[in-house]
Amino acid sequence: MTDDPRPLTSRARGRDRSRIELPDGLVLGGEEVVLIAGPCAVESEAQLFAAARGVSAAGARMLRGGAFKPRTSPYAFQGLGEEALELLARARADTGLPLVTEALDEQGVARVARVADVIQIGSRNMANGALLRRAARAGRPVLLKRGMAATLDELLHAAEYLMVEGNAQVLLCERGIRGFDGSTRFVFDLTAIPLLRQLTHLPIVADPSHATGRSDLVPAMARAAIAAGADALLLEVHPDPAHALSDGAQSLDLAGFATLVDDLRTVAEAIGRPLAVRSGSGR
Ligand code: PEP
Ligand code: MN
C-alpha cells in the first residue's frame, strides 16, 4: 500500500493523462476538446430527436439526456425512465453519437449501462459509495459530477471508489458549487479545472449549464472552461427552452448552441486544442 491517500486518481509520479476511448473514434482526454450536448431530460420523441439531430449537425460529438432525473422536489418531473432509455437508444443510433445518461440508484445501473456509453453519476449522488461501486462494475466509463458542496478532495475520493473497483475509465465533472449569491444557480469553480489537471490524470469535463443556471451566461463560461483546460463540455440544449420540463432557464436553443460552437472552435484552436470533429465531416 502506498502513502498516497488517493493512489489511483493521483497524477503523482509523472503519470500520463488518461484517455477514454468511446465508439465512433471519440477520445475524451485526448488532444481535442469534446462537446457533449443535449436536453436536461428526455421529454418526448420529437423533443429528443430535434435536440439530438440539432446538436449533432452543429458539432457535438456526444449526446446527453436524462431518463431518470434527480430533482430537488419530488413533485417536479422525474424523467420518463425506461421509455426515455428506449428513445435515447434510438437517438444514439440515428445520430451515431455516443450517449451519456444518469443512473440514479443501484437498481438502475444495469439498465442504464445497456443503453449508455458513459454512465453519469449526478451531483446529489457523488458521495453514494454503494452506487459508485455498482456503477464502476457495470463495464462502462463513468462521468462523476462534483457534489454541489463537495471539496475537490472529496470529489477525488469519490473517484477512488470507482477506480478501486477496477474501473479506470473515470471522468470528473465540475458543475458548480453552492455559493451565497443567488444571482446564479451555483458558482462555477473555474479554478477547479487547472487544479484538477495538477492533482489527477483523469479527464476533466465542465458543465457551465448547471454551474450558472442561466443560458445567457453559458457561452462565456463555456469559452472560459476550454481556455482553462477542460477536456470536454457538458451543455444543456433544448429545441424549445421556454417549454422545457426541467432546467429550461439554463438550456441553449439550437441556434444558440450552433453559434456557441463557432465561438468555441475559435477558442479551442487559439489554445492549440481543436474541437473534436467527426471523421469525414470536414468541420
Ligand atoms: C444533469 O446533468 O442533468 C444533472 C442533474 O446535473 P447535476 O447532477 O450536476 O445537478
Ligand atoms: Mn439539468
PDB file of C-alpha atoms and ligand atoms in Angstrom:
ATOM      1  CA  MET A   1       0.000   0.000   0.000  1.00  0.00           C
ATOM      2  CA  THR A   2       1.305   3.457  -0.805  1.00  0.00           C
ATOM      3  CA  ASP A   3       1.162   6.509   1.493  1.00  0.00           C
ATOM      4  CA  ASP A   4      -0.714   8.447  -1.158  1.00  0.00           C
ATOM      5  CA  PRO A   5      -4.261   8.972   0.208  1.00  0.00           C
ATOM      6  CA  ARG A   6      -5.575   8.976  -3.378  1.00  0.00           C
ATOM      7  CA  PRO A   7      -3.334   6.399  -5.016  1.00  0.00           C
ATOM      8  CA  LEU A   8      -5.457   5.654  -8.087  1.00  0.00           C
ATOM      9  CA  THR A   9      -6.562   9.142  -9.133  1.00  0.00           C
ATOM     10  CA  SER A  10      -3.343  10.958  -8.292  1.00  0.00           C
ATOM     11  CA  ARG A  11      -1.193  12.419 -11.001  1.00  0.00           C
ATOM     12  CA  ALA A  12       1.881  11.906  -8.844  1.00  0.00           C
ATOM     13  CA  ARG A  13       4.956  10.204 -10.249  1.00  0.00           C
ATOM     14  CA  GLY A  14       4.607  11.847 -13.647  1.00  0.00           C
ATOM     15  CA  ARG A  15       1.800   9.590 -14.741  1.00  0.00           C
ATOM     16  CA  ASP A  16       0.403  10.293 -18.236  1.00  0.00           C
ATOM     17  CA  ARG A  17      -3.087  11.746 -18.536  1.00  0.00           C
ATOM     18  CA  SER A  18      -5.807   9.132 -19.002  1.00  0.00           C
ATOM     19  CA  ARG A  19      -7.654   8.856 -22.287  1.00  0.00           C
ATOM     20  CA  ILE A  20     -11.081   7.343 -22.564  1.00  0.00           C
ATOM     21  CA  GLU A  21     -11.944   5.806 -25.900  1.00  0.00           C
ATOM     22  CA  LEU A  22     -15.573   5.636 -26.973  1.00  0.00           C
ATOM     23  CA  PRO A  23     -17.359   4.379 -30.088  1.00  0.00           C
ATOM     24  CA  ASP A  24     -17.123   6.419 -33.281  1.00  0.00           C
ATOM     25  CA  GLY A  25     -13.408   7.082 -32.690  1.00  0.00           C
ATOM     26  CA  LEU A  26     -14.192   9.540 -29.908  1.00  0.00           C
ATOM     27  CA  VAL A  27     -11.473  10.147 -27.314  1.00  0.00           C
ATOM     28  CA  LEU A  28     -12.073  12.006 -24.064  1.00  0.00           C
ATOM     29  CA  GLY A  29      -8.907  13.383 -22.512  1.00  0.00           C
ATOM     30  CA  GLY A  30      -7.042  13.400 -25.827  1.00  0.00           C
ATOM     31  CA  GLU A  31      -5.644  16.215 -27.906  1.00  0.00           C
ATOM     32  CA  GLU A  32      -9.093  17.535 -28.813  1.00  0.00           C
ATOM     33  CA  VAL A  33     -11.914  19.129 -26.844  1.00  0.00           C
ATOM     34  CA  VAL A  34     -15.207  17.230 -26.959  1.00  0.00           C
ATOM     35  CA  LEU A  35     -18.644  18.833 -26.870  1.00  0.00           C
ATOM     36  CA  ILE A  36     -21.347  16.794 -25.152  1.00  0.00           C
ATOM     37  CA  ALA A  37     -24.803  18.274 -25.615  1.00  0.00           C
ATOM     38  CA  GLY A  38     -28.497  17.501 -25.376  1.00  0.00           C
ATOM     39  CA  PRO A  39     -31.521  18.130 -23.218  1.00  0.00           C
ATOM     40  CA  CYS A  40     -31.584  18.024 -19.443  1.00  0.00           C
ATOM     41  CA  ALA A  41     -34.338  15.420 -19.624  1.00  0.00           C
ATOM     42  CA  VAL A  42     -35.857  13.331 -22.383  1.00  0.00           C
ATOM     43  CA  GLU A  43     -39.424  14.619 -22.689  1.00  0.00           C
ATOM     44  CA  SER A  44     -40.740  13.103 -25.925  1.00  0.00           C
ATOM     45  CA  GLU A  45     -39.560  11.515 -29.136  1.00  0.00           C
ATOM     46  CA  ALA A  46     -39.962  14.794 -31.040  1.00  0.00           C
ATOM     47  CA  GLN A  47     -38.073  16.834 -28.430  1.00  0.00           C
ATOM     48  CA  LEU A  48     -35.203  14.351 -28.136  1.00  0.00           C
ATOM     49  CA  PHE A  49     -34.746  13.833 -31.877  1.00  0.00           C
ATOM     50  CA  ALA A  50     -34.850  17.567 -32.590  1.00  0.00           C
ATOM     51  CA  ALA A  51     -32.212  18.136 -29.905  1.00  0.00           C
ATOM     52  CA  ALA A  52     -30.032  15.187 -30.896  1.00  0.00           C
ATOM     53  CA  ARG A  53     -30.053  15.953 -34.622  1.00  0.00           C
ATOM     54  CA  GLY A  54     -29.551  19.655 -33.983  1.00  0.00           C
ATOM     55  CA  VAL A  55     -26.559  19.277 -31.675  1.00  0.00           C
ATOM     56  CA  SER A  56     -25.057  16.666 -33.956  1.00  0.00           C
ATOM     57  CA  ALA A  57     -25.334  18.950 -37.010  1.00  0.00           C
ATOM     58  CA  ALA A  58     -23.808  21.832 -35.041  1.00  0.00           C
ATOM     59  CA  GLY A  59     -20.751  19.852 -33.937  1.00  0.00           C
ATOM     60  CA  ALA A  60     -21.487  17.954 -30.717  1.00  0.00           C
ATOM     61  CA  ARG A  61     -19.627  14.629 -30.569  1.00  0.00           C
ATOM     62  CA  MET A  62     -21.645  13.098 -27.779  1.00  0.00           C
ATOM     63  CA  LEU A  63     -25.294  13.163 -26.710  1.00  0.00           C
ATOM     64  CA  ARG A  64     -26.612  13.768 -23.203  1.00  0.00           C
ATOM     65  CA  GLY A  65     -30.162  13.371 -21.945  1.00  0.00           C
ATOM     66  CA  GLY A  66     -31.682  12.352 -18.620  1.00  0.00           C
ATOM     67  CA  ALA A  67     -34.053   9.416 -18.313  1.00  0.00           C
ATOM     68  CA  PHE A  68     -34.052   9.307 -14.513  1.00  0.00           C
ATOM     69  CA  LYS A  69     -33.896  12.824 -13.074  1.00  0.00           C
ATOM     70  CA  PRO A  70     -32.529  13.675  -9.608  1.00  0.00           C
ATOM     71  CA  ARG A  71     -34.909  16.563  -8.908  1.00  0.00           C
ATOM     72  CA  THR A  72     -34.775  18.681  -5.790  1.00  0.00           C
ATOM     73  CA  SER A  73     -38.546  18.336  -5.383  1.00  0.00           C
ATOM     74  CA  PRO A  74     -40.395  15.012  -5.527  1.00  0.00           C
ATOM     75  CA  TYR A  75     -43.261  16.927  -7.180  1.00  0.00           C
ATOM     76  CA  ALA A  76     -41.107  18.005 -10.141  1.00  0.00           C
ATOM     77  CA  PHE A  77     -40.845  15.990 -13.387  1.00  0.00           C
ATOM     78  CA  GLN A  78     -38.835  12.886 -12.565  1.00  0.00           C
ATOM     79  CA  GLY A  79     -37.991  11.821 -16.118  1.00  0.00           C
ATOM     80  CA  LEU A  80     -39.646   9.281 -18.417  1.00  0.00           C
ATOM     81  CA  GLY A  81     -37.487   6.445 -17.072  1.00  0.00           C
ATOM     82  CA  GLU A  82     -37.475   3.268 -19.143  1.00  0.00           C
ATOM     83  CA  GLU A  83     -39.328   4.904 -22.044  1.00  0.00           C
ATOM     84  CA  ALA A  84     -36.618   7.576 -22.176  1.00  0.00           C
ATOM     85  CA  LEU A  85     -33.892   4.946 -22.297  1.00  0.00           C
ATOM     86  CA  GLU A  86     -35.542   3.442 -25.362  1.00  0.00           C
ATOM     87  CA  LEU A  87     -35.764   6.841 -27.032  1.00  0.00           C
ATOM     88  CA  LEU A  88     -32.125   7.550 -26.159  1.00  0.00           C
ATOM     89  CA  ALA A  89     -31.047   4.272 -27.722  1.00  0.00           C
ATOM     90  CA  ARG A  90     -32.873   5.259 -30.905  1.00  0.00           C
ATOM     91  CA  ALA A  91     -31.426   8.788 -30.930  1.00  0.00           C
ATOM     92  CA  ARG A  92     -27.977   7.309 -30.440  1.00  0.00           C
ATOM     93  CA  ALA A  93     -28.482   5.003 -33.420  1.00  0.00           C
ATOM     94  CA  ASP A  94     -29.975   7.812 -35.518  1.00  0.00           C
ATOM     95  CA  THR A  95     -27.158  10.307 -34.930  1.00  0.00           C
ATOM     96  CA  GLY A  96     -24.263   7.930 -34.292  1.00  0.00           C
ATOM     97  CA  LEU A  97     -23.360   9.978 -31.214  1.00  0.00           C
ATOM     98  CA  PRO A  98     -22.177   8.094 -28.122  1.00  0.00           C
ATOM     99  CA  LEU A  99     -24.515   8.665 -25.175  1.00  0.00           C
ATOM    100  CA  VAL A 100     -24.178   9.690 -21.544  1.00  0.00           C
ATOM    101  CA  THR A 101     -27.129   9.374 -19.181  1.00  0.00           C
ATOM    102  CA  GLU A 102     -27.519   9.247 -15.423  1.00  0.00           C
ATOM    103  CA  ALA A 103     -28.015   6.241 -13.170  1.00  0.00           C
ATOM    104  CA  LEU A 104     -29.867   7.436 -10.082  1.00  0.00           C
ATOM    105  CA  ASP A 105     -29.703   4.356  -7.950  1.00  0.00           C
ATOM    106  CA  GLU A 106     -28.121   0.929  -7.684  1.00  0.00           C
ATOM    107  CA  GLN A 107     -31.091  -0.876  -9.261  1.00  0.00           C
ATOM    108  CA  GLY A 108     -30.920   1.449 -12.257  1.00  0.00           C
ATOM    109  CA  VAL A 109     -27.253   0.927 -13.110  1.00  0.00           C
ATOM    110  CA  ALA A 110     -27.623  -2.204 -15.213  1.00  0.00           C
ATOM    111  CA  ARG A 111     -30.453  -0.876 -17.390  1.00  0.00           C
ATOM    112  CA  VAL A 112     -28.651   2.447 -17.937  1.00  0.00           C
ATOM    113  CA  ALA A 113     -25.472   0.544 -18.830  1.00  0.00           C
ATOM    114  CA  ARG A 114     -27.328  -1.393 -21.535  1.00  0.00           C
ATOM    115  CA  VAL A 115     -28.002   1.845 -23.441  1.00  0.00           C
ATOM    116  CA  ALA A 116     -25.353   4.347 -22.348  1.00  0.00           C
ATOM    117  CA  ASP A 117     -21.753   4.561 -23.498  1.00  0.00           C
ATOM    118  CA  VAL A 118     -20.976   6.501 -20.319  1.00  0.00           C
ATOM    119  CA  ILE A 119     -22.855   6.318 -17.008  1.00  0.00           C
ATOM    120  CA  GLN A 120     -23.380   9.656 -15.292  1.00  0.00           C
ATOM    121  CA  ILE A 121     -23.365   9.918 -11.506  1.00  0.00           C
ATOM    122  CA  GLY A 122     -25.054  13.161 -10.510  1.00  0.00           C
ATOM    123  CA  SER A 123     -24.023  15.814  -8.046  1.00  0.00           C
ATOM    124  CA  ARG A 124     -26.561  14.645  -5.467  1.00  0.00           C
ATOM    125  CA  ASN A 125     -25.073  11.148  -5.561  1.00  0.00           C
ATOM    126  CA  MET A 126     -21.348  11.901  -5.666  1.00  0.00           C
ATOM    127  CA  ALA A 127     -20.767  10.506  -2.189  1.00  0.00           C
ATOM    128  CA  ASN A 128     -23.055   7.466  -2.507  1.00  0.00           C
ATOM    129  CA  GLY A 129     -20.397   4.803  -2.102  1.00  0.00           C
ATOM    130  CA  ALA A 130     -22.679   1.843  -2.835  1.00  0.00           C
ATOM    131  CA  LEU A 131     -23.898   3.439  -6.078  1.00  0.00           C
ATOM    132  CA  LEU A 132     -20.344   4.341  -7.075  1.00  0.00           C
ATOM    133  CA  ARG A 133     -19.179   0.762  -6.571  1.00  0.00           C
ATOM    134  CA  ARG A 134     -22.100  -0.632  -8.538  1.00  0.00           C
ATOM    135  CA  ALA A 135     -21.640   1.853 -11.385  1.00  0.00           C
ATOM    136  CA  ALA A 136     -17.934   1.114 -11.542  1.00  0.00           C
ATOM    137  CA  ARG A 137     -18.638  -2.575 -12.075  1.00  0.00           C
ATOM    138  CA  ALA A 138     -21.068  -2.020 -14.959  1.00  0.00           C
ATOM    139  CA  GLY A 139     -18.318  -2.131 -17.580  1.00  0.00           C
ATOM    140  CA  ARG A 140     -18.770   1.430 -18.809  1.00  0.00           C
ATOM    141  CA  PRO A 141     -16.843   4.663 -18.293  1.00  0.00           C
ATOM    142  CA  VAL A 142     -18.331   6.804 -15.515  1.00  0.00           C
ATOM    143  CA  LEU A 143     -18.820  10.571 -15.589  1.00  0.00           C
ATOM    144  CA  LEU A 144     -18.705  11.668 -11.947  1.00  0.00           C
ATOM    145  CA  LYS A 145     -20.197  15.061 -11.174  1.00  0.00           C
ATOM    146  CA  ARG A 146     -18.857  17.065  -8.285  1.00  0.00           C
ATOM    147  CA  GLY A 147     -21.213  17.286  -5.323  1.00  0.00           C
ATOM    148  CA  MET A 148     -22.561  20.810  -5.072  1.00  0.00           C
ATOM    149  CA  ALA A 149     -20.950  21.197  -1.653  1.00  0.00           C
ATOM    150  CA  ALA A 150     -18.024  18.830  -2.151  1.00  0.00           C
ATOM    151  CA  THR A 151     -14.362  19.754  -1.955  1.00  0.00           C
ATOM    152  CA  LEU A 152     -12.020  18.624  -4.682  1.00  0.00           C
ATOM    153  CA  ASP A 153     -10.508  16.172  -2.215  1.00  0.00           C
ATOM    154  CA  GLU A 154     -13.973  14.656  -1.692  1.00  0.00           C
ATOM    155  CA  LEU A 155     -14.554  14.504  -5.448  1.00  0.00           C
ATOM    156  CA  LEU A 156     -11.258  12.719  -5.951  1.00  0.00           C
ATOM    157  CA  HIS A 157     -12.012  10.298  -3.131  1.00  0.00           C
ATOM    158  CA  ALA A 158     -15.362   9.524  -4.781  1.00  0.00           C
ATOM    159  CA  ALA A 159     -13.400   8.775  -7.960  1.00  0.00           C
ATOM    160  CA  GLU A 160     -11.197   6.437  -5.911  1.00  0.00           C
ATOM    161  CA  TYR A 161     -14.377   4.452  -5.079  1.00  0.00           C
ATOM    162  CA  LEU A 162     -14.861   3.908  -8.807  1.00  0.00           C
ATOM    163  CA  MET A 163     -11.258   3.092  -9.562  1.00  0.00           C
ATOM    164  CA  VAL A 164     -10.724   0.751  -6.641  1.00  0.00           C
ATOM    165  CA  GLU A 165     -13.434  -1.455  -8.212  1.00  0.00           C
ATOM    166  CA  GLY A 166     -11.166  -1.814 -11.229  1.00  0.00           C
ATOM    167  CA  ASN A 167     -12.722   0.827 -13.473  1.00  0.00           C
ATOM    168  CA  ALA A 168     -10.021   3.141 -14.797  1.00  0.00           C
ATOM    169  CA  GLN A 169     -12.404   4.971 -17.135  1.00  0.00           C
ATOM    170  CA  VAL A 170     -13.488   7.864 -14.973  1.00  0.00           C
ATOM    171  CA  LEU A 171     -14.303  11.435 -15.969  1.00  0.00           C
ATOM    172  CA  LEU A 172     -14.611  14.224 -13.416  1.00  0.00           C
ATOM    173  CA  CYS A 173     -17.150  16.997 -13.928  1.00  0.00           C
ATOM    174  CA  GLU A 174     -17.104  20.490 -12.423  1.00  0.00           C
ATOM    175  CA  ARG A 175     -20.761  21.609 -12.356  1.00  0.00           C
ATOM    176  CA  GLY A 176     -20.748  24.480  -9.871  1.00  0.00           C
ATOM    177  CA  ILE A 177     -20.769  24.660  -6.106  1.00  0.00           C
ATOM    178  CA  ARG A 178     -23.110  26.305  -3.624  1.00  0.00           C
ATOM    179  CA  GLY A 179     -22.462  29.999  -3.023  1.00  0.00           C
ATOM    180  CA  PHE A 180     -24.154  32.784  -1.095  1.00  0.00           C
ATOM    181  CA  ASP A 181     -25.171  34.877  -4.108  1.00  0.00           C
ATOM    182  CA  GLY A 182     -28.466  33.950  -5.694  1.00  0.00           C
ATOM    183  CA  SER A 183     -27.644  35.727  -8.964  1.00  0.00           C
ATOM    184  CA  THR A 184     -26.534  32.412 -10.377  1.00  0.00           C
ATOM    185  CA  ARG A 185     -27.786  28.921  -9.592  1.00  0.00           C
ATOM    186  CA  PHE A 186     -24.348  27.758  -8.411  1.00  0.00           C
ATOM    187  CA  VAL A 187     -20.847  29.243  -8.511  1.00  0.00           C
ATOM    188  CA  PHE A 188     -18.821  27.887 -11.393  1.00  0.00           C
ATOM    189  CA  ASP A 189     -15.486  26.878  -9.882  1.00  0.00           C
ATOM    190  CA  LEU A 190     -13.324  27.609 -12.888  1.00  0.00           C
ATOM    191  CA  THR A 191     -10.180  27.213 -10.794  1.00  0.00           C
ATOM    192  CA  ALA A 192     -11.081  23.580 -10.247  1.00  0.00           C
ATOM    193  CA  ILE A 193     -10.205  22.852 -13.871  1.00  0.00           C
ATOM    194  CA  PRO A 194      -6.473  23.696 -13.839  1.00  0.00           C
ATOM    195  CA  LEU A 195      -6.219  22.488 -10.260  1.00  0.00           C
ATOM    196  CA  LEU A 196      -7.690  19.088 -11.079  1.00  0.00           C
ATOM    197  CA  ARG A 197      -5.295  18.850 -14.003  1.00  0.00           C
ATOM    198  CA  GLN A 198      -2.470  19.126 -11.499  1.00  0.00           C
ATOM    199  CA  LEU A 199      -3.982  16.727  -8.989  1.00  0.00           C
ATOM    200  CA  THR A 200      -5.208  13.937 -11.244  1.00  0.00           C
ATOM    201  CA  HIS A 201      -4.598  12.225 -14.559  1.00  0.00           C
ATOM    202  CA  LEU A 202      -8.364  11.844 -15.140  1.00  0.00           C
ATOM    203  CA  PRO A 203     -10.083  13.826 -17.922  1.00  0.00           C
ATOM    204  CA  ILE A 204     -11.996  16.914 -16.811  1.00  0.00           C
ATOM    205  CA  VAL A 205     -15.478  17.845 -18.032  1.00  0.00           C
ATOM    206  CA  ALA A 206     -17.004  21.269 -17.361  1.00  0.00           C
ATOM    207  CA  ASP A 207     -20.754  21.866 -17.122  1.00  0.00           C
ATOM    208  CA  PRO A 208     -21.473  25.587 -17.447  1.00  0.00           C
ATOM    209  CA  SER A 209     -25.221  24.906 -17.740  1.00  0.00           C
ATOM    210  CA  HIS A 210     -25.822  23.674 -14.199  1.00  0.00           C
ATOM    211  CA  ALA A 211     -22.997  25.856 -12.876  1.00  0.00           C
ATOM    212  CA  THR A 212     -24.693  29.100 -13.906  1.00  0.00           C
ATOM    213  CA  GLY A 213     -28.341  28.108 -14.270  1.00  0.00           C
ATOM    214  CA  ARG A 214     -28.620  30.858 -16.911  1.00  0.00           C
ATOM    215  CA  SER A 215     -28.412  30.369 -20.649  1.00  0.00           C
ATOM    216  CA  ASP A 216     -27.163  33.965 -21.106  1.00  0.00           C
ATOM    217  CA  LEU A 217     -24.069  33.146 -19.035  1.00  0.00           C
ATOM    218  CA  VAL A 218     -23.354  29.716 -20.504  1.00  0.00           C
ATOM    219  CA  PRO A 219     -21.398  30.886 -23.597  1.00  0.00           C
ATOM    220  CA  ALA A 220     -18.870  32.984 -21.650  1.00  0.00           C
ATOM    221  CA  MET A 221     -18.317  30.228 -19.093  1.00  0.00           C
ATOM    222  CA  ALA A 222     -18.041  27.603 -21.821  1.00  0.00           C
ATOM    223  CA  ARG A 223     -15.316  29.621 -23.533  1.00  0.00           C
ATOM    224  CA  ALA A 224     -13.560  30.132 -20.202  1.00  0.00           C
ATOM    225  CA  ALA A 225     -13.701  26.421 -19.384  1.00  0.00           C
ATOM    226  CA  ILE A 226     -11.997  25.485 -22.640  1.00  0.00           C
ATOM    227  CA  ALA A 227      -9.361  28.156 -22.116  1.00  0.00           C
ATOM    228  CA  ALA A 228      -8.797  26.822 -18.577  1.00  0.00           C
ATOM    229  CA  GLY A 229      -8.086  23.319 -19.860  1.00  0.00           C
ATOM    230  CA  ALA A 230     -11.351  21.362 -19.809  1.00  0.00           C
ATOM    231  CA  ASP A 231     -11.204  18.185 -21.900  1.00  0.00           C
ATOM    232  CA  ALA A 232     -14.936  18.290 -22.619  1.00  0.00           C
ATOM    233  CA  LEU A 233     -18.004  20.446 -22.043  1.00  0.00           C
ATOM    234  CA  LEU A 234     -21.420  19.187 -20.979  1.00  0.00           C
ATOM    235  CA  LEU A 235     -24.093  21.549 -22.309  1.00  0.00           C
ATOM    236  CA  GLU A 236     -27.863  21.512 -21.973  1.00  0.00           C
ATOM    237  CA  VAL A 237     -29.629  22.201 -25.261  1.00  0.00           C
ATOM    238  CA  HIS A 238     -33.395  22.117 -25.830  1.00  0.00           C
ATOM    239  CA  PRO A 239     -35.316  22.824 -29.052  1.00  0.00           C
ATOM    240  CA  ASP A 240     -37.767  24.999 -27.067  1.00  0.00           C
ATOM    241  CA  PRO A 241     -36.207  26.017 -23.733  1.00  0.00           C
ATOM    242  CA  ALA A 242     -39.210  28.118 -22.677  1.00  0.00           C
ATOM    243  CA  HIS A 243     -41.313  24.955 -22.526  1.00  0.00           C
ATOM    244  CA  ALA A 244     -38.702  22.564 -21.118  1.00  0.00           C
ATOM    245  CA  LEU A 245     -39.905  20.304 -18.298  1.00  0.00           C
ATOM    246  CA  SER A 246     -36.605  20.770 -16.464  1.00  0.00           C
ATOM    247  CA  ASP A 247     -33.756  23.295 -16.494  1.00  0.00           C
ATOM    248  CA  GLY A 248     -35.162  25.439 -19.311  1.00  0.00           C
ATOM    249  CA  ALA A 249     -33.582  28.613 -17.912  1.00  0.00           C
ATOM    250  CA  GLN A 250     -30.093  27.254 -18.441  1.00  0.00           C
ATOM    251  CA  SER A 251     -30.730  25.479 -21.733  1.00  0.00           C
ATOM    252  CA  LEU A 252     -29.484  26.887 -25.019  1.00  0.00           C
ATOM    253  CA  ASP A 253     -31.749  26.628 -28.024  1.00  0.00           C
ATOM    254  CA  LEU A 254     -30.408  25.013 -31.192  1.00  0.00           C
ATOM    255  CA  ALA A 255     -29.432  28.280 -32.849  1.00  0.00           C
ATOM    256  CA  GLY A 256     -27.691  29.434 -29.655  1.00  0.00           C
ATOM    257  CA  PHE A 257     -25.782  26.182 -29.490  1.00  0.00           C
ATOM    258  CA  ALA A 258     -24.666  26.443 -33.122  1.00  0.00           C
ATOM    259  CA  THR A 259     -23.410  29.999 -32.538  1.00  0.00           C
ATOM    260  CA  LEU A 260     -21.595  28.902 -29.404  1.00  0.00           C
ATOM    261  CA  VAL A 261     -19.875  26.031 -31.221  1.00  0.00           C
ATOM    262  CA  ASP A 262     -18.438  28.520 -33.708  1.00  0.00           C
ATOM    263  CA  ASP A 263     -17.072  30.638 -30.838  1.00  0.00           C
ATOM    264  CA  LEU A 264     -15.690  27.590 -29.059  1.00  0.00           C
ATOM    265  CA  ARG A 265     -13.941  26.450 -32.200  1.00  0.00           C
ATOM    266  CA  THR A 266     -12.029  29.732 -32.230  1.00  0.00           C
ATOM    267  CA  VAL A 267     -11.061  29.481 -28.557  1.00  0.00           C
ATOM    268  CA  ALA A 268     -10.070  25.840 -28.859  1.00  0.00           C
ATOM    269  CA  GLU A 269      -7.889  26.499 -31.884  1.00  0.00           C
ATOM    270  CA  ALA A 270      -6.300  29.510 -30.174  1.00  0.00           C
ATOM    271  CA  ILE A 271      -5.084  27.322 -27.304  1.00  0.00           C
ATOM    272  CA  GLY A 272      -3.863  24.626 -29.694  1.00  0.00           C
ATOM    273  CA  ARG A 273      -6.518  22.079 -28.755  1.00  0.00           C
ATOM    274  CA  PRO A 274      -9.128  21.988 -31.503  1.00  0.00           C
ATOM    275  CA  LEU A 275     -12.677  20.753 -31.101  1.00  0.00           C
ATOM    276  CA  ALA A 276     -13.145  17.095 -31.913  1.00  0.00           C
ATOM    277  CA  VAL A 277     -14.977  16.683 -35.196  1.00  0.00           C
ATOM    278  CA  ARG A 278     -16.474  13.601 -36.772  1.00  0.00           C
ATOM    279  CA  SER A 279     -14.178  11.861 -39.148  1.00  0.00           C
ATOM    280  CA  GLY A 280     -15.212  12.680 -42.669  1.00  0.00           C
ATOM    281  CA  SER A 281     -17.409  15.608 -41.605  1.00  0.00           C
ATOM    282  CA  GLY A 282     -14.874  18.155 -42.784  1.00  0.00           C
ATOM    283  CA  ARG A 283     -15.803  20.513 -39.932  1.00  0.00           C
TER     284      ARG A 283
HETATM  285  C1  PEP B   1     -27.776  16.779 -15.061  1.00  0.00           C
HETATM  286  O1  PEP B   1     -26.664  16.761 -15.639  1.00  0.00           O
HETATM  287  O2  PEP B   1     -28.842  16.713 -15.670  1.00  0.00           O
HETATM  288  C2  PEP B   1     -27.837  16.977 -13.608  1.00  0.00           C
HETATM  289  C3  PEP B   1     -28.930  16.647 -12.923  1.00  0.00           C
HETATM  290  O3  PEP B   1     -26.737  17.538 -13.101  1.00  0.00           O
HETATM  291  P1  PEP B   1     -26.243  17.662 -11.587  1.00  0.00           P
HETATM  292  O4  PEP B   1     -26.193  16.273 -11.041  1.00  0.00           O
HETATM  293  O5  PEP B   1     -24.899  18.304 -11.752  1.00  0.00           O
HETATM  294  O6  PEP B   1     -27.226  18.565 -10.866  1.00  0.00           O
HETATM  295 MN    MN B   2     -30.285  19.565 -15.898  1.00  0.00          MN
END
